[in-house]
Amino acid sequence: MNFTEFLRLAWDSINSNKLRALLTMLGIIIGVASVIVMVSISAGTEAAIEDQITGLGSNLIYVNASFGRGMLSSGSGSSSGGLVYDDAFAIADGVSNVAAVVVEMESSENVRAGQVTLEGVTIQGSTADFPSVRDIDIDEGRFFNDQEVERKQKVAVLGSTLAHELFGDSDPIGQVITVDTTKLTVIGVFEERGTVSGVDFDAKLYTPITVVFQKFAPTQFARLMGDRVRTITVELEDPAQMDATIEQITLLLARRHDVSLDALDFSVTTQQDIIQTQESTTAAFRNLLAWVAGVSLIVGGIGIMNIMLVSVTERTREIGIRQSIGATPNDIRLQFLTEAVVLSLVGGLIGVIAGIAAAWIFGQASEMRTVIIPSSVFLAFISAALVGIFFGFYPANQASQLDPIEALRHE
Amino acid sequence: MMGANTIIETHDLTKIYGMGDIQVAALDGVSVTIEPGEFVAVMGPSGSGKSTLMNILGCLDRPTTGSYLLNGIDVSGMNRTELAGIRNQQIGFIFQSYNLLPRTSALKNVMAPLLYNKLEKYGREERAAIAETALVSVGLEDRLHHEPQELSGGQNQRVAIARALVNDPVLILADEPTGNLDSKSGEEIMALLHNLNIEGRTIVMVTHDPAIADHTQRTIHLLDGRIEKVVENGKKRTEKVDHELH
């Protein structure tokens, strides 16, 4: 008996009980489909993170205020006022390899332009280097410069969505808008930038950080704190010199804040740190998904084994008949093994189709991105075949070991 | 069709069931010799060992002791795979309950033994042609694609006979071939077997019906695992019986 004849036998048997075949395959179908969907989700997540990495600019250092001992325990040796606005200029002037420095400070205010009033618009106080550091281009007009920041000029640059919401199709440049009670003149509009790392750059209003300090500091407390800032973003000229630059910044700020190196009131993170954190999170996520999917494939295999064992019992008489007309133990074993493998492969194929369809629908219907990885499709399909051979072998072997006389007597 | 070998030659076959102290001898020293072209009946009450003898003669079972030469080949020491080959090429079975594959057409049922034939590798077309010829020879040319549940008992038994013949075996073993049939169909089946014998086939048939046994040339009576007596029925195999199929 050659292979095609075993295939034909298996196909006849599957055909003669389609419902049972479908139920047997269900586990494999779900297993294969879930492997494909889950891998496509984690691949999609990774792709999204990769986009964000390039979106954020790859050679940035973040200096963050840390609320350590120096801040809260008053008078305990530290003369530091925490991270302040002037530290940014100190970094720009006193550290080599610095291309640009940006300080950001946010608030949320009502914005009115003519008849249109928008509530809770994010007011982003920033400095002149913001467009270059954040890699965002001006569409119309211009961004504010260093002098305007220094002189606390009441000017505003609008994100593209915000500009459209406030002014529709008319030209916003030169118009006056009212933020809270402060009037600002629009001097520029950004190009569309989209949402990066959960921040919608297009919905914000950008104004000199000094204006935010003066007019929009979110709380009375913050207003009293004066020019204290949370984060200073530093863009490097040469990312290869990152370590040296971090050391310079650390020494400079420690001296300015008059704190020792083991009691710093700020921390320095790089873009790389953030990427690594996110990557390790995705890797853990991906491993978890792979395990879940793998377990469901094994469960599918056990399903095949169950049904094949039942099938061997149910078809004992058929086995006896085949033995009486000359089927060898090996013929019987191969017949049932082929059947299990064919069930697994057909199930795997249906699973591949279902998985690709599900991943596509999932990507269309939700915020999450899905990327179908061909190797995962291939791997899931091969695994299904292996599962079929592995879990099909025991029932097939049971069938081959049946005693012909007992089998023929079986009702 | 067959050589000059003695078809069946057994010496002191025993088959002992049970373990330890309680042992039952289903066969207790049976020596049988059957020559080519013989039609032999095996009779005996239940428990006499006739099923056990048939199973051993059919290579479905192995004797505990004793030797069995089938067509000159010693099969008593063969393993399961070798016995399967013997069953496939040397023996054709006809069972009381037909034992056809369910949900499988008459043609495919008759093709099945050809599928397991490892000596003659037939192609699919060839198998279908041989099976069709066999089915035509038992008068089922218009039932090729019917499944067992669509056929009458007599027709099913004829499919089984066609299947038994398809690998051109040296021995036909029939186990109560008319047991499930009405008397008319039973007569037809006996006529078929009779004609096969006339064509030179060696047939061994188990039956409990003396009238059926009377169709044969010789009846072996078994009792308690031993041969009680052998009766010559005085039939000559040249007497062709008129029979009508359908």
Coordinates of N, CA and C in Angstrom, one line a residue, chain A residues 1 5 8-9 12 16 315 317-318 320-332 335 399-405 408-409, chain B residues 55 60-61 80-81 84-85 87-88 93 95 97 99-103 108-109 112-113 115-118 121-124 127 163 167:
Chain A
M1 N 0.8 -1.2 0.0 CA 0.0 0.0 0.0 C 0.9 1.2 0.0
E5 N -2.6 5.8 -1.3 CA -3.8 5.0 -0.9 C -4.1 5.2 0.6
R8 N -6.1 8.3 0.6 CA -7.4 8.1 0.1 C -8.3 7.5 1.2
L9 N -7.7 6.5 1.9 CA -8.4 5.8 3.0 C -8.8 6.8 4.1
D12 N -11.5 9.1 2.8 CA -12.8 8.5 2.8 C -13.4 8.4 4.2
S16 N -16.8 10.3 5.6 CA -18.0 9.5 6.0 C -18.5 10.0 7.4
R315 N -14.4 1.5 15.7 CA -14.1 0.9 14.5 C -13.3 -0.4 14.7
R317 N -14.4 -3.4 14.8 CA -14.8 -4.4 13.9 C -14.2 -4.2 12.5
E318 N -14.2 -2.9 12.1 CA -13.6 -2.6 10.8 C -12.1 -3.0 10.8
G320 N -10.8 -5.4 12.6 CA -10.8 -6.9 12.5 C -11.0 -7.3 11.1
I321 N -11.9 -6.7 10.4 CA -12.2 -7.1 9.0 C -10.9 -6.9 8.1
R322 N -10.3 -5.7 8.3 CA -9.1 -5.4 7.5 C -8.0 -6.4 7.8
Q323 N -7.9 -6.7 9.1 CA -6.8 -7.7 9.5 C -7.1 -9.1 8.8
S324 N -8.4 -9.5 8.8 CA -8.7 -10.8 8.2 C -8.4 -10.8 6.7
I325 N -8.5 -9.7 6.0 CA -8.3 -9.7 4.6 C -6.8 -9.4 4.3
G326 N -6.0 -9.3 5.4 CA -4.5 -9.2 5.1 C -3.8 -7.9 5.5
A327 N -4.5 -7.0 6.2 CA -3.9 -5.8 6.7 C -2.9 -6.2 7.8
T328 N -1.6 -5.7 7.6 CA -0.6 -6.0 8.6 C -0.8 -5.0 9.8
P329 N -0.2 -5.2 10.9 CA -0.2 -4.2 12.0 C 0.2 -2.9 11.5
N330 N 1.3 -2.9 10.7 CA 1.8 -1.6 10.2 C 0.8 -0.9 9.2
D331 N 0.0 -1.7 8.4 CA -1.0 -1.1 7.6 C -2.0 -0.4 8.4
I332 N -2.5 -1.1 9.5 CA -3.5 -0.5 10.4 C -2.9 0.8 11.1
Q335 N -2.7 3.6 8.7 CA -4.1 4.1 8.3 C -4.6 5.1 9.4
A399 N -4.6 0.6 17.8 CA -5.4 -0.1 16.7 C -4.6 -1.2 16.1
S400 N -3.3 -1.0 15.9 CA -2.5 -2.0 15.2 C -2.3 -3.3 16.1
Q401 N -2.4 -3.1 17.4 CA -2.1 -4.2 18.3 C -3.3 -5.0 18.6
L402 N -4.5 -4.7 18.1 CA -5.7 -5.4 18.3 C -5.6 -6.9 17.8
D403 N -6.2 -7.8 18.6 CA -6.2 -9.2 18.2 C -7.3 -9.4 17.1
P404 N -6.9 -10.0 16.0 CA -8.0 -10.0 14.9 C -9.2 -10.8 15.3
I405 N -9.1 -11.8 16.1 CA -10.3 -12.6 16.5 C -11.2 -11.8 17.4
L408 N -12.8 -9.0 15.4 CA -13.9 -9.5 14.5 C -15.2 -9.8 15.4
R409 N -15.0 -10.2 16.6 CA -16.1 -10.5 17.5 C -16.8 -9.2 18.0
Chain B
N55 N -10.0 -20.6 13.3 CA -9.1 -19.4 13.5 C -7.7 -19.8 13.2
L60 N -5.6 -16.6 11.8 CA -6.0 -15.5 12.7 C -5.4 -15.7 14.1
D61 N -5.1 -17.0 14.4 CA -4.6 -17.4 15.7 C -3.5 -18.4 15.5
R80 N 2.9 -11.8 13.4 CA 1.7 -11.2 13.0 C 1.7 -10.6 11.6
T81 N 2.8 -10.0 11.2 CA 2.9 -9.4 9.9 C 2.9 -10.5 8.8
A84 N -0.5 -12.0 8.4 CA -1.3 -11.1 7.7 C -1.1 -11.3 6.2
G85 N 0.1 -11.5 5.8 CA 0.5 -11.8 4.4 C -0.2 -13.1 3.9
R87 N -2.8 -14.6 5.2 CA -4.3 -14.4 5.1 C -4.7 -13.7 3.8
N88 N -3.8 -12.8 3.5 CA -4.1 -11.9 2.3 C -4.0 -12.7 1.0
F93 N -11.7 -15.5 3.3 CA -12.7 -15.8 4.3 C -14.1 -15.5 3.9
F95 N -17.6 -15.1 6.1 CA -18.1 -15.1 7.5 C -19.6 -15.2 7.5
S97 N -21.6 -13.3 9.3 CA -22.1 -12.0 9.3 C -21.5 -11.1 8.2
N99 N -19.2 -9.5 7.3 CA -18.0 -8.7 7.6 C -17.5 -7.9 6.5
L100 N -18.4 -7.1 5.9 CA -18.0 -6.2 4.9 C -17.7 -4.8 5.5
L101 N -16.9 -4.0 4.9 CA -16.6 -2.7 5.5 C -17.9 -1.8 5.3
P102 N -18.4 -1.2 6.4 CA -19.6 -0.4 6.4 C -19.3 0.8 5.5
R103 N -20.4 1.4 5.0 CA -20.4 2.6 4.2 C -19.3 2.6 3.1
K108 N -15.4 -1.3 -3.7 CA -14.3 -1.0 -2.8 C -14.0 -2.1 -1.8
N109 N -15.1 -2.7 -1.4 CA -14.9 -3.9 -0.4 C -14.1 -5.0 -1.1
A112 N -10.4 -4.1 -1.5 CA -9.6 -4.0 -0.3 C -8.5 -5.0 -0.2
P113 N -8.7 -6.3 -0.4 CA -7.6 -7.3 -0.2 C -6.5 -7.0 -1.2
L115 N -5.5 -4.2 -2.1 CA -4.8 -3.0 -1.5 C -3.7 -3.5 -0.6
Y116 N -4.0 -4.6 0.1 CA -3.0 -5.1 1.2 C -2.1 -6.2 0.6
N117 N -2.2 -6.5 -0.7 CA -1.4 -7.5 -1.3 C 0.0 -6.9 -1.6
K118 N 1.0 -7.4 -0.8 CA 2.4 -6.9 -1.0 C 3.2 -7.6 -2.0
K121 N 1.7 -5.8 -6.7 CA 1.3 -4.4 -6.5 C 0.4 -3.9 -7.6
Y122 N -0.9 -3.9 -7.4 CA -1.8 -3.5 -8.4 C -2.0 -2.0 -8.4
G123 N -2.2 -1.4 -9.5 CA -2.6 0.0 -9.6 C -4.1 0.1 -9.3
R124 N -4.5 1.4 -9.1 CA -5.9 1.6 -8.7 C -6.9 1.0 -9.8
R127 N -6.9 -2.7 -9.8 CA -7.7 -3.3 -8.7 C -9.2 -3.2 -9.0
R163 N -14.9 -11.0 -2.6 CA -13.8 -10.5 -1.9 C -12.8 -11.7 -1.5
N167 N -7.8 -12.4 -4.4 CA -6.4 -12.6 -4.5 C -6.0 -14.0 -4.9

